[in-house]
Coordinates of C-alpha atoms and ligand atoms in Angstrom, one line a residue:
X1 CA 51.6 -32.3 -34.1
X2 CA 50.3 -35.7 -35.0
X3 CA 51.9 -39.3 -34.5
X4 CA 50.8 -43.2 -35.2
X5 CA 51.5 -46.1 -33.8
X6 CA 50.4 -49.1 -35.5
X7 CA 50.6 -52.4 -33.5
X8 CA 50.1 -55.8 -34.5
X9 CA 49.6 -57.9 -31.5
X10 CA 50.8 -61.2 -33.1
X11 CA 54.6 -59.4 -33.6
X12 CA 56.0 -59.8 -30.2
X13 CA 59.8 -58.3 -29.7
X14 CA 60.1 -61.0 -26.4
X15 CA 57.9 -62.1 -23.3
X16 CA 59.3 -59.4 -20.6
X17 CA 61.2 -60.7 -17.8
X18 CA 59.4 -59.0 -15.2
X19 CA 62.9 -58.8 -13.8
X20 CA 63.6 -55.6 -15.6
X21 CA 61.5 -53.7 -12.7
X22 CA 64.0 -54.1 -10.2
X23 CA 65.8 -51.9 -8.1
X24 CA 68.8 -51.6 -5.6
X25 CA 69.8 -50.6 -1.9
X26 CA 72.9 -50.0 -1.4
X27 CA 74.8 -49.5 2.1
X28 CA 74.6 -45.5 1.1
X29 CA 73.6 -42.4 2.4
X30 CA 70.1 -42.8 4.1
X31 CA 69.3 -45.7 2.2
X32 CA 69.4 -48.6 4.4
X33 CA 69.7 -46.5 8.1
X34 CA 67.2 -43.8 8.2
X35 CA 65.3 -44.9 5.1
X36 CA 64.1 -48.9 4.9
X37 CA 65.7 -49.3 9.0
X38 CA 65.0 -46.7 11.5
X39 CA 64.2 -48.2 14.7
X40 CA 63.2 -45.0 16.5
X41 CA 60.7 -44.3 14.3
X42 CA 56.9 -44.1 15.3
X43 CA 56.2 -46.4 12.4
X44 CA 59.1 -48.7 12.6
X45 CA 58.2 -52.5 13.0
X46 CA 59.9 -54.8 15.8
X47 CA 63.4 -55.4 13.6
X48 CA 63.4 -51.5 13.1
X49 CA 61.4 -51.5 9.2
X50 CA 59.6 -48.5 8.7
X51 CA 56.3 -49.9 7.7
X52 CA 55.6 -46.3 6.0
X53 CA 58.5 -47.0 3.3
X54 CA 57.9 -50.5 3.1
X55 CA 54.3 -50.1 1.7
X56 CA 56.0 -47.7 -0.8
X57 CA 57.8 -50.3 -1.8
X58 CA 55.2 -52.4 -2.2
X59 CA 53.2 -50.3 -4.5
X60 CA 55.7 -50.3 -6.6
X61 CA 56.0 -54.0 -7.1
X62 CA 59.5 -54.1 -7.3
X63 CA 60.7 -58.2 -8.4
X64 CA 64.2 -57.9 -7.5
X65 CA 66.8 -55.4 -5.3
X66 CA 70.1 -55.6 -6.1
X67 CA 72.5 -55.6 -2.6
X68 CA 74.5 -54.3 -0.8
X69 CA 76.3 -52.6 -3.6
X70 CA 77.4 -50.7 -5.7
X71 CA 80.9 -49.3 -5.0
X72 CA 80.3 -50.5 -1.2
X73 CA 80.3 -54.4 -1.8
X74 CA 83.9 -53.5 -2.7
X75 CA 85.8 -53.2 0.7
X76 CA 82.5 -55.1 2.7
X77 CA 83.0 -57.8 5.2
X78 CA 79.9 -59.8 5.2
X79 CA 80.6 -61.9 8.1
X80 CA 80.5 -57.8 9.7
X81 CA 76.9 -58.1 9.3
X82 CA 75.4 -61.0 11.0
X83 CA 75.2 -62.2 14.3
X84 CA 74.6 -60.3 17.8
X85 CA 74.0 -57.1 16.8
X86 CA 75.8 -55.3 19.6
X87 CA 78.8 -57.0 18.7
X88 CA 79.4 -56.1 15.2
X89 CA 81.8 -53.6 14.2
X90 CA 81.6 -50.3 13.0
X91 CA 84.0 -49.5 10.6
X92 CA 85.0 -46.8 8.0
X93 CA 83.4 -47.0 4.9
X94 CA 85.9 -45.9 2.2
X95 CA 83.5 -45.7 -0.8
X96 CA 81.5 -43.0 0.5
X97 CA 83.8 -42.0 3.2
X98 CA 81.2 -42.8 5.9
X99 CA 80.7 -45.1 9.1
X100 CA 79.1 -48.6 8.6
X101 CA 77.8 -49.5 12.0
X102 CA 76.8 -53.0 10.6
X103 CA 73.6 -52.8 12.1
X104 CA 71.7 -54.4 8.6
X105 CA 73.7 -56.8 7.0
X106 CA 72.2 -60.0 5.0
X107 CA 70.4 -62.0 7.8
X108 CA 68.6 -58.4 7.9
X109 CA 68.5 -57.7 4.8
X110 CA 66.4 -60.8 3.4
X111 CA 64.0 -60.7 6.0
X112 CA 63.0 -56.7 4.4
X113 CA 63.5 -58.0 1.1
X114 CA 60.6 -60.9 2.1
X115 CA 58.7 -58.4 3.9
X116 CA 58.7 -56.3 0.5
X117 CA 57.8 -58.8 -1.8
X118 CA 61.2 -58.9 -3.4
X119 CA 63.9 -61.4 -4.3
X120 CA 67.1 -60.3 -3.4
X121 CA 70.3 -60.0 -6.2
X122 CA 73.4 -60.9 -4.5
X123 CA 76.4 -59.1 -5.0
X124 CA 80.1 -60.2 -3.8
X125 CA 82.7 -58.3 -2.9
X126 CA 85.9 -58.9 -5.5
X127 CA 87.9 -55.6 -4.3
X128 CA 89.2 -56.2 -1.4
X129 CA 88.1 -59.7 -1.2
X130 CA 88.0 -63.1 -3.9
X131 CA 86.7 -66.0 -4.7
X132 CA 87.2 -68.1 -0.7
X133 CA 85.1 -65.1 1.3
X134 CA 82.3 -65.4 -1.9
X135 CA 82.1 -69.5 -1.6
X136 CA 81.8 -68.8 2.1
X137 CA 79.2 -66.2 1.7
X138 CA 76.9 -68.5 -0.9
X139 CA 77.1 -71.2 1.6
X140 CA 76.0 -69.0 4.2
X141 CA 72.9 -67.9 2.6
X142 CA 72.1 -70.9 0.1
X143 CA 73.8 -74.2 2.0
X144 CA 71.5 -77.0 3.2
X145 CA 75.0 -79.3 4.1
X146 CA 75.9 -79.8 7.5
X147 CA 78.7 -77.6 7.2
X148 CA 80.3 -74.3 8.9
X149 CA 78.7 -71.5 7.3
X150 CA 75.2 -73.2 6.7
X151 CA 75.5 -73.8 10.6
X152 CA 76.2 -70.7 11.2
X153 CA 73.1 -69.1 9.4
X154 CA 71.2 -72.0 11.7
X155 CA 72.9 -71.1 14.5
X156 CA 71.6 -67.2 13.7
X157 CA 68.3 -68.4 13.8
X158 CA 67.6 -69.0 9.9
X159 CA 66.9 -72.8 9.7
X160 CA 65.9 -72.4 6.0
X161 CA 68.7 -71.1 3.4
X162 CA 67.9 -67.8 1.9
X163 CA 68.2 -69.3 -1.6
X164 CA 69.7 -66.3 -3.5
X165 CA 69.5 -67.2 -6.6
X166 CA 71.1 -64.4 -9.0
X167 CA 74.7 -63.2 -8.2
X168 CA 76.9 -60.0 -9.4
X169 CA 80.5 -61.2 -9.7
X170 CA 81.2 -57.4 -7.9
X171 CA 80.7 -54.0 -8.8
X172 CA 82.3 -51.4 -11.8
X173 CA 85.2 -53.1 -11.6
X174 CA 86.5 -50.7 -15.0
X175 CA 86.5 -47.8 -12.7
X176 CA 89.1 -46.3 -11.3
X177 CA 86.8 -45.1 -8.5
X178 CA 86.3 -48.5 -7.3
X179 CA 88.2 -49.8 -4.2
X180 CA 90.8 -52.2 -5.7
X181 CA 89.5 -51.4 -9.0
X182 CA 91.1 -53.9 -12.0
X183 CA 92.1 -54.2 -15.6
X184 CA 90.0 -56.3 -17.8
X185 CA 92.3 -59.1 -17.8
X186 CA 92.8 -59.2 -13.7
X187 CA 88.8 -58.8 -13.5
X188 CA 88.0 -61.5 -16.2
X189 CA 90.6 -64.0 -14.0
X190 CA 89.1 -63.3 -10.5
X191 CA 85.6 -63.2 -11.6
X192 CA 86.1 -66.6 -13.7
X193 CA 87.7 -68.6 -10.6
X194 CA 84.5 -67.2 -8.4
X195 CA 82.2 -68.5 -11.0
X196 CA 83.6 -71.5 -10.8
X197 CA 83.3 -71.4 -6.7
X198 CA 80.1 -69.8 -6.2
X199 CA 78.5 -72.5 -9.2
X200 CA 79.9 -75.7 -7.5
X201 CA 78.7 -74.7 -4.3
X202 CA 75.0 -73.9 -5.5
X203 CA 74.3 -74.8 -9.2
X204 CA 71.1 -73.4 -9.4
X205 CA 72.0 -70.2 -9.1
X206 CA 72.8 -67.2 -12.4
X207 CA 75.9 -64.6 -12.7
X208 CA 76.1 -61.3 -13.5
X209 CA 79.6 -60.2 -14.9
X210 CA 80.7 -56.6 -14.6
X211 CA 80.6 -54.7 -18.1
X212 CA 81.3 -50.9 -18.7
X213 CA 80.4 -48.8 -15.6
X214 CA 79.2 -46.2 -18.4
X215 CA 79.4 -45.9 -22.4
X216 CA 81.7 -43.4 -22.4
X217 CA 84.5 -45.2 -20.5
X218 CA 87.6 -45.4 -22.4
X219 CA 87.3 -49.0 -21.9
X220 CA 84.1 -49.4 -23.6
X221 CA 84.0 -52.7 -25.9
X222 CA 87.6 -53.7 -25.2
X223 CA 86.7 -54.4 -21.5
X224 CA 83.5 -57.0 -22.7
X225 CA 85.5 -58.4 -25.2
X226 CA 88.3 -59.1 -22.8
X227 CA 86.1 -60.1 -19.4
X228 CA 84.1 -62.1 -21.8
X229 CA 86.6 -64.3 -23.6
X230 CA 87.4 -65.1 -20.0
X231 CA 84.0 -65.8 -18.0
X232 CA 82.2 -66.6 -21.5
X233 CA 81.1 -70.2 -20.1
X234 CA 80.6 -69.4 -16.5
X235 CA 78.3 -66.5 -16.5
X236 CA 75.0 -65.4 -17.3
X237 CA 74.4 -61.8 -17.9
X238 CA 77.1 -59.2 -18.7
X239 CA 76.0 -55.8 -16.6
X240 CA 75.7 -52.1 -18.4
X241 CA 75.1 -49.2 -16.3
X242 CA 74.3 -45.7 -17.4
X243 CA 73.2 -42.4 -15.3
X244 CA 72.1 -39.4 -17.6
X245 CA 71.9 -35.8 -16.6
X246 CA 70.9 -32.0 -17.8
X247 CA 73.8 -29.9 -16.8
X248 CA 73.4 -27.7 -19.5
X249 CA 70.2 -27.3 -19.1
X250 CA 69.6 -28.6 -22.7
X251 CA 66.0 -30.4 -22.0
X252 CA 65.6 -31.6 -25.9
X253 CA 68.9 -33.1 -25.6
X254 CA 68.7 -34.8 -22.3
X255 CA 65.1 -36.1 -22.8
X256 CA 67.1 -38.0 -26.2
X257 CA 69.4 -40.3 -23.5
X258 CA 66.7 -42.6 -24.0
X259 CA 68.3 -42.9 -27.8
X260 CA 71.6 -43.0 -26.6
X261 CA 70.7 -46.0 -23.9
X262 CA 69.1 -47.9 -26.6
X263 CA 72.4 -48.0 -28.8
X264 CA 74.7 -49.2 -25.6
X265 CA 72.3 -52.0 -25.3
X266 CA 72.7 -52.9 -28.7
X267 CA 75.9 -52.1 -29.1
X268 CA 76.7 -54.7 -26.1
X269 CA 74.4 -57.1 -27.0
X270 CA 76.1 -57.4 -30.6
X271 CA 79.8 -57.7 -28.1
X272 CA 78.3 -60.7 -26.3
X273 CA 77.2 -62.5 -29.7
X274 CA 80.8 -61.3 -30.9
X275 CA 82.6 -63.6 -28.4
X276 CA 79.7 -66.5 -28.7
X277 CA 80.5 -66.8 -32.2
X278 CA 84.6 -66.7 -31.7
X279 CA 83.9 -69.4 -29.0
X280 CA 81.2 -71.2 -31.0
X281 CA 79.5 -71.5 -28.1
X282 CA 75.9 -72.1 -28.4
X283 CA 74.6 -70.3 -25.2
X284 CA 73.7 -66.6 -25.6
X285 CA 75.0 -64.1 -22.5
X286 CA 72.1 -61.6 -21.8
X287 CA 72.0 -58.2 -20.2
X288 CA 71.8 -57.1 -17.0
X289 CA 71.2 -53.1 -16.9
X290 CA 71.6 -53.1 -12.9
X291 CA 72.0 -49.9 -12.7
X292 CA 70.1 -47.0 -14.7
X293 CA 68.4 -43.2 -13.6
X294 CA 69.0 -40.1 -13.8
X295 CA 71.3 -38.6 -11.4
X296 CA 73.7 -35.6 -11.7
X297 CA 73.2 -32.7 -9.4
X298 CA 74.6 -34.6 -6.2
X299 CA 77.3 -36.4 -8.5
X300 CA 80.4 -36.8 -6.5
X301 CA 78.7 -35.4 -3.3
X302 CA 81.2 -37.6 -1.3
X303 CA 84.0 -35.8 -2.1
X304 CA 83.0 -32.6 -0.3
X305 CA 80.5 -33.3 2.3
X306 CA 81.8 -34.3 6.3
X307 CA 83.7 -37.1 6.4
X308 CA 82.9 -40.2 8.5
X309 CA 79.5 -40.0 9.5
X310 CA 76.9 -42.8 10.4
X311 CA 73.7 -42.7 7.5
X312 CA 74.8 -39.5 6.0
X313 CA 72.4 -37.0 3.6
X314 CA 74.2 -38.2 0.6
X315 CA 73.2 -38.3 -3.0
X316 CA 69.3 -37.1 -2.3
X317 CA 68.6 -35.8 -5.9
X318 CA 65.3 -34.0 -6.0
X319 CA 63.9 -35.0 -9.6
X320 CA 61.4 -33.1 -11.0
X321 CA 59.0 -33.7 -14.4
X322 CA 62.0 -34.1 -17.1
X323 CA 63.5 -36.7 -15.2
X324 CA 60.4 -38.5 -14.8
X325 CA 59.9 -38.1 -18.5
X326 CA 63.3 -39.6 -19.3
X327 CA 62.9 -42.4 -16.6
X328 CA 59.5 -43.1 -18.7
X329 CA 61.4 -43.2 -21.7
X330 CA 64.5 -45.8 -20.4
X331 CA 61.4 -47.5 -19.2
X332 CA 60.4 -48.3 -22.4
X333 CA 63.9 -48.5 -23.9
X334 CA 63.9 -51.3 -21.6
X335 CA 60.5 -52.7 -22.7
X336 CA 61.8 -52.4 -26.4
X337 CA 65.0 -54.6 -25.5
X338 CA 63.7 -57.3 -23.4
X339 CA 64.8 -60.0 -26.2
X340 CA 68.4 -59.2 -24.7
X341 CA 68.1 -57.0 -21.2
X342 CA 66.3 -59.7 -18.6
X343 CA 67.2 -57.8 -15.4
X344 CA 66.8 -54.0 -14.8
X345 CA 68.1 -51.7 -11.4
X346 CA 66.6 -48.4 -11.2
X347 CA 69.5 -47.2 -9.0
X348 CA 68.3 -46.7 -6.2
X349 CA 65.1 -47.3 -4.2
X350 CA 65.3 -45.2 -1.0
X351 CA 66.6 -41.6 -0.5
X352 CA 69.7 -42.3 -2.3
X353 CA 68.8 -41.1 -6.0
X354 CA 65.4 -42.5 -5.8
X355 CA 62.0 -42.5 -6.3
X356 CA 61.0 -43.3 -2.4
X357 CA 62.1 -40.3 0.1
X358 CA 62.1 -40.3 3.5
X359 CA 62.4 -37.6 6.6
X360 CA 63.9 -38.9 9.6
X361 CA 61.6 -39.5 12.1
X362 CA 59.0 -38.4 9.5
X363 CA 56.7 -38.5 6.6
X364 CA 57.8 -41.1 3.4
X365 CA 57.1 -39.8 0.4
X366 CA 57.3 -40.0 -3.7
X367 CA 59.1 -38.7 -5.8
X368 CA 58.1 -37.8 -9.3
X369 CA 60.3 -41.1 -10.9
X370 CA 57.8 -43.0 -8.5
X371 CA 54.9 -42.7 -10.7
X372 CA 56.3 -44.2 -14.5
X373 CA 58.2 -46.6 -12.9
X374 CA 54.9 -48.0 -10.6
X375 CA 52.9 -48.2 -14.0
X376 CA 55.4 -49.7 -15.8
X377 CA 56.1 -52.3 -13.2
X378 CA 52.5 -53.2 -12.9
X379 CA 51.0 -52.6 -16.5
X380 CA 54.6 -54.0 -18.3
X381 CA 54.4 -57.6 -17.6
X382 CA 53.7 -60.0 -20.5
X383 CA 55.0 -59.4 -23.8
X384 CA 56.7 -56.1 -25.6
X385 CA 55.6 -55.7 -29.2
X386 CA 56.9 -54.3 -31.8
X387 CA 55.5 -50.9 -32.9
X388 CA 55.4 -48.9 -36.3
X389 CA 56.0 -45.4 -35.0
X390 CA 55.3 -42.2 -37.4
X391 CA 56.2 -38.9 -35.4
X392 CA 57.9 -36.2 -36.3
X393 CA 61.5 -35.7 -35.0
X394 CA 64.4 -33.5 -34.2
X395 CA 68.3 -33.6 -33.9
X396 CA 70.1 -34.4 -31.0
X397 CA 73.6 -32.7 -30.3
X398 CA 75.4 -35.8 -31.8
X399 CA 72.5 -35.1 -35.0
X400 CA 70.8 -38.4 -34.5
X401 CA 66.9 -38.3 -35.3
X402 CA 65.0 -38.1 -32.4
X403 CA 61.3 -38.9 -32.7
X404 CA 59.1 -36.6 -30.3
X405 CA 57.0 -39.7 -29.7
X406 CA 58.8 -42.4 -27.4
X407 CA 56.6 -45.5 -26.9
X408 CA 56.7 -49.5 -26.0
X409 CA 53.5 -51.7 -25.9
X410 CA 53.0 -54.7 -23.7
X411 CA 50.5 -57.1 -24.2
X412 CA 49.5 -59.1 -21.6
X413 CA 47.7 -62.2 -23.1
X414 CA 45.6 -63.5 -19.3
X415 CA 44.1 -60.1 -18.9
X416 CA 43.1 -59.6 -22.6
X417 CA 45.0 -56.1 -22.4
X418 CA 47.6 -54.1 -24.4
X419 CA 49.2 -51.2 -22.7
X420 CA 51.0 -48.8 -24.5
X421 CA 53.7 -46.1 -22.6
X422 CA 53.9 -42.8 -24.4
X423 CA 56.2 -39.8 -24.3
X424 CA 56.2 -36.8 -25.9
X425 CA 59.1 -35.1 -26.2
X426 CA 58.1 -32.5 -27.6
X427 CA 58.6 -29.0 -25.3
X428 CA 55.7 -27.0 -27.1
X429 CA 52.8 -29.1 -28.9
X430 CA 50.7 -31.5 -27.8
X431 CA 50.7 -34.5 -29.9
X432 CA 47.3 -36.1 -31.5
X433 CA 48.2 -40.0 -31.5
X434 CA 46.5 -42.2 -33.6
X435 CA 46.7 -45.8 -32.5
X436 CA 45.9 -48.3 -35.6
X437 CA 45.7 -52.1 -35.5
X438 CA 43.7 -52.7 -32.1
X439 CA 40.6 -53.6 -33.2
X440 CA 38.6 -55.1 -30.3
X441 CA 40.0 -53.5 -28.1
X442 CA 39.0 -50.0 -26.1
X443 CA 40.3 -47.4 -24.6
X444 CA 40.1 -47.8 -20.3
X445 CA 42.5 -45.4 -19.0
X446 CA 44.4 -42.7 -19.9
X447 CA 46.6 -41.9 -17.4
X448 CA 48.9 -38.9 -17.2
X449 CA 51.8 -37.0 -15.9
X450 CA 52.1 -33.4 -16.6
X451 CA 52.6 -30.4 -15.6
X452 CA 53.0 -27.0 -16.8
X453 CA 56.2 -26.5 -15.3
X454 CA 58.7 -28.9 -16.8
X455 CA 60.7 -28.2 -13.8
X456 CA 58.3 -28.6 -10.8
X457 CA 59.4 -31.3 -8.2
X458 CA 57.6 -32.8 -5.4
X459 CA 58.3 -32.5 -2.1
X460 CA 57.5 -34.1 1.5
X461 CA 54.4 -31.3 2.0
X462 CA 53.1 -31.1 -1.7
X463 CA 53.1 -33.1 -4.8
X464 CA 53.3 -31.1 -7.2
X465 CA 53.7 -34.3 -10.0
X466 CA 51.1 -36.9 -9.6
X467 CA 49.4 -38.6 -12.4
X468 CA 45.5 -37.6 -13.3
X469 CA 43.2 -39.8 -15.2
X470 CA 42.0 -38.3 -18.2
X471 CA 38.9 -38.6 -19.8
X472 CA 38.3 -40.9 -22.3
X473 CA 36.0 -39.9 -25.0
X474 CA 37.2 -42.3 -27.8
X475 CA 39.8 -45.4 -28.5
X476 CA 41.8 -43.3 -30.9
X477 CA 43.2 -40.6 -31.4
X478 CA 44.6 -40.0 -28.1
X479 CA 46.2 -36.4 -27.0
X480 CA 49.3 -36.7 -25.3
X481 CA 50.2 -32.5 -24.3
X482 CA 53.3 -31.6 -24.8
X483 CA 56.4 -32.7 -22.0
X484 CA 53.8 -35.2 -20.6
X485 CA 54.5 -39.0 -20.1
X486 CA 51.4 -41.5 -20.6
X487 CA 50.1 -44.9 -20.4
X488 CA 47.2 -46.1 -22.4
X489 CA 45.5 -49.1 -21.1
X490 CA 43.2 -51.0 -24.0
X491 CA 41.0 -54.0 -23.1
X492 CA 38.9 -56.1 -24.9
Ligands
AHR501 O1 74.3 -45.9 -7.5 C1 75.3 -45.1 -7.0 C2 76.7 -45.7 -7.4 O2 76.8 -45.5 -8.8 C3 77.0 -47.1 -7.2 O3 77.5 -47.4 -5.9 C4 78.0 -47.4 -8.2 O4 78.0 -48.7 -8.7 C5 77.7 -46.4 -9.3 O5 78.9 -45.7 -9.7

């Protein structure tokens, strides 16, 4: 099969927020206790970080990490986490049906996300909780007054305020699922009045608001138009998320999502200029995708697995080659967006639907996600362009046009470099690209992730999915085999 991409280096969609790299730890599973905190491990530092995980982390170059939730910031106690450690209280957790011990909270937590490399994204708790315990919670980590809460954060040894600086007005709040989940109208009230709050205390800061927890919620459109004509002029970004799966085993159909991710952004981003223009406003709401992977063989694990116990197994998908195909694929559904989408959560970052895996008291390892998502973070920071793409296609189960060849390019304008991220969906041919309009520059890697086995999966004793340089014998035409994700690196 052969494809073309033509670029032109001067028609640039947006300069990338490098922001869209980020990911999330929630209080879930093994992700906080037994994945980035494990005291008793051989490699744990002298707060209890496993040093192991934390260079994972690292590689990845992960901006931003949403926290502490997800459906847990929705019943949490912040003030549970700080303080003497041996006095904080374990308590039921009731969105996952497990123990909290409290042992991480937020003084914790920004320490990792410093010893990471990462800047934290704040999320408050407007289930249980409203606009008083999230003022007190911004002047905890952001206050320089001499007042309660910023004394308190002195008084737990952080002289310096944490300066958080991008805040989710809660989590999902359209889901019934949720703890003290809301209509649009009751969610576009409370998150408006803690707008207002968490703004006057620290007006630096930027607010997420919650959109649709999915596309296909009942709720979709309706809930933006409604939670927007409400928090219009006190919030940033409106939130998607979105979590595809092959149930059915249909890999043509599932490696399409990409399609179908693209069109919510759209579709969302046209809802937010919808209530700019009824409000004449002239400031433009952007996108927050803070939460976005693949994940449906452990959905709704919760429900049957042993109640009530501290840093569960919970939600550990094992992704193999298609789902790293498809995560390359959002990837650059994310790239080709970044006019509207400025903040990204692959959901999660450690054992909980992840691309970092840990044993306890054991290895770390990588999942097959690990490996687009790395090169993307690294290679996808400077500007997306906008690419003529000729590929053959075929039809999706809704009978949209799906091109085999799913690509972005980012051109990053300091290191004279264009990078361009290539799938091909196709599940029998290799595909000869042809790549037109880059005069100048040359080919320097070809990197690749393939496999044979569309299904092969790496574990904690082999890694079976790892990417390979290929060799480079000429600029163009490039051969991307069939199921196999790329990135072609050009320099001048
Ligand atoms: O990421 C796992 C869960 O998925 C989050 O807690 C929730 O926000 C979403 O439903």
């Amino acid at each position: 099969m052969k494809a073309k991409i033509s670029i032109d280096k001067n028609s640039i969609i947006s300069k990338i927020d490098n922001r869209i790299y980020g990911s999330f730890i929630e209080h879930l599973g093994r992700a906080v206790y037994n994945g980035i905190y494990e005291p008793t491990h051989p490699l744990a530092d002298e707060s209890g970080w496993r040093r192991d995980v934390l260079e994972l982390v690292k590689e990845l170059k992960c901006p931003l990490v949403r926290y502490p939730g997800g459906n847990f910031v929705s019943g949490y106690n912040w003030e549970d986490g700080i303080g003497d450690k041996s006095k904080r209280p374990k308590k039921l957790e009731l969105a996952w049906l497990s123990i909290e011990t409290n042992q991480v909270g937020i003084d914790e937590f920004q320490d990792w996300a410093r010893l990471a490399g990462t800047e934290l994204m704040m999320a408050v708790n407007l289930g249980t909780r409203g606009p008083n315990e999230a003022r007190e919670l911004i002047e905890y980590c952001n206050g320089e007054t001499d007042t309660h809460f910023a004394n308190l954060r002195r008084k737990n040894g952080f002289e310096k305020p944490f300066n958080i600086k991008l805040w989710c007005l809660g989590n999902e709040m359209d889901g019934d699922w949720q703890i003290c989940h809301k209509t649009a109208e009751e969610y576009g009230r409370i998150a408006t009045e803690t707008a207002k709050v968490l703004k006057w205390v620290d007006p630096t800061i930027e607010l997420v608001a919650c959109g649709s927890s999915d596309p296909n919620m009942p709720t979709y459109g309706e809930w933006e138009r409604t939670v927007l004509d409400h928090t219009y002029d006190y919030v940033d970004y409106l939130s998607l998320h979105c979590y595809y799966g092959n149930k059915a085993n249909d890999t043509k159909n599932f490696l399409a999502r990409a399609e179908d991710m693209d069109r919510f952004i759209k579709r969302t981003a046209a809802i937010c200029d919808e209530i700019k223009a009824k409000k004449g406003s002239d400031k433009t709401v952007n996108l927050s995708f803070d939460e976005w992977n693949v994940w449906y063989r452990t959905k709704d694990e919760e429900k049957t697995a042993e109640r009530w116990q501290i840093a569960p197994h919970l939600l550990e998908e094992k992704y193999n080659l298609e789902d790293a195909l498809l995560v390359g694929c959002m990837l650059s559904t994310l790239q080709n967006n970044s006019d509207r989408v400025k903040i990204g959560c692959l959901a999660q970052l450690v054992n909980v639907i992840a691309p970092i895996m840990t044993e306890n008291g054991g290895k770390a390892w990588k999942q097959t996600i690990f490996y687009p998502y790395m090169y993307s973070s690294l290679y996808g920071r400077g500007s997306a362009l906008n690419l003529k793409c000729h590929s053959e296609s075929y039809k999706s189960n809704e009978g949209w046009d799906i091109p085999y060849l799913c690509s972005s390019a980012v051109i990053n304008e300091d290191e004279d470099r264009i990078t361009v991220f290539a799938t091909n969906r196709s599940l029998d041919s290799d595909m000869e690209l042809s790549l037109c309009g880059i005069d100048g520059y040359t080919l320097k890697e070809h990197i690749e992730l393939y496999c044979d086995d569309i299904k092969a999966e790496n574990s904690v004793d082999c890694e079976a999915i790892s990417p390979k340089k290929r060799e480079i014998i000429h600029t163009s035409p490039a051969i991307l085999k069939k199921h196999s994700w790329n990135m072609l690196v050009f320099e001048k």
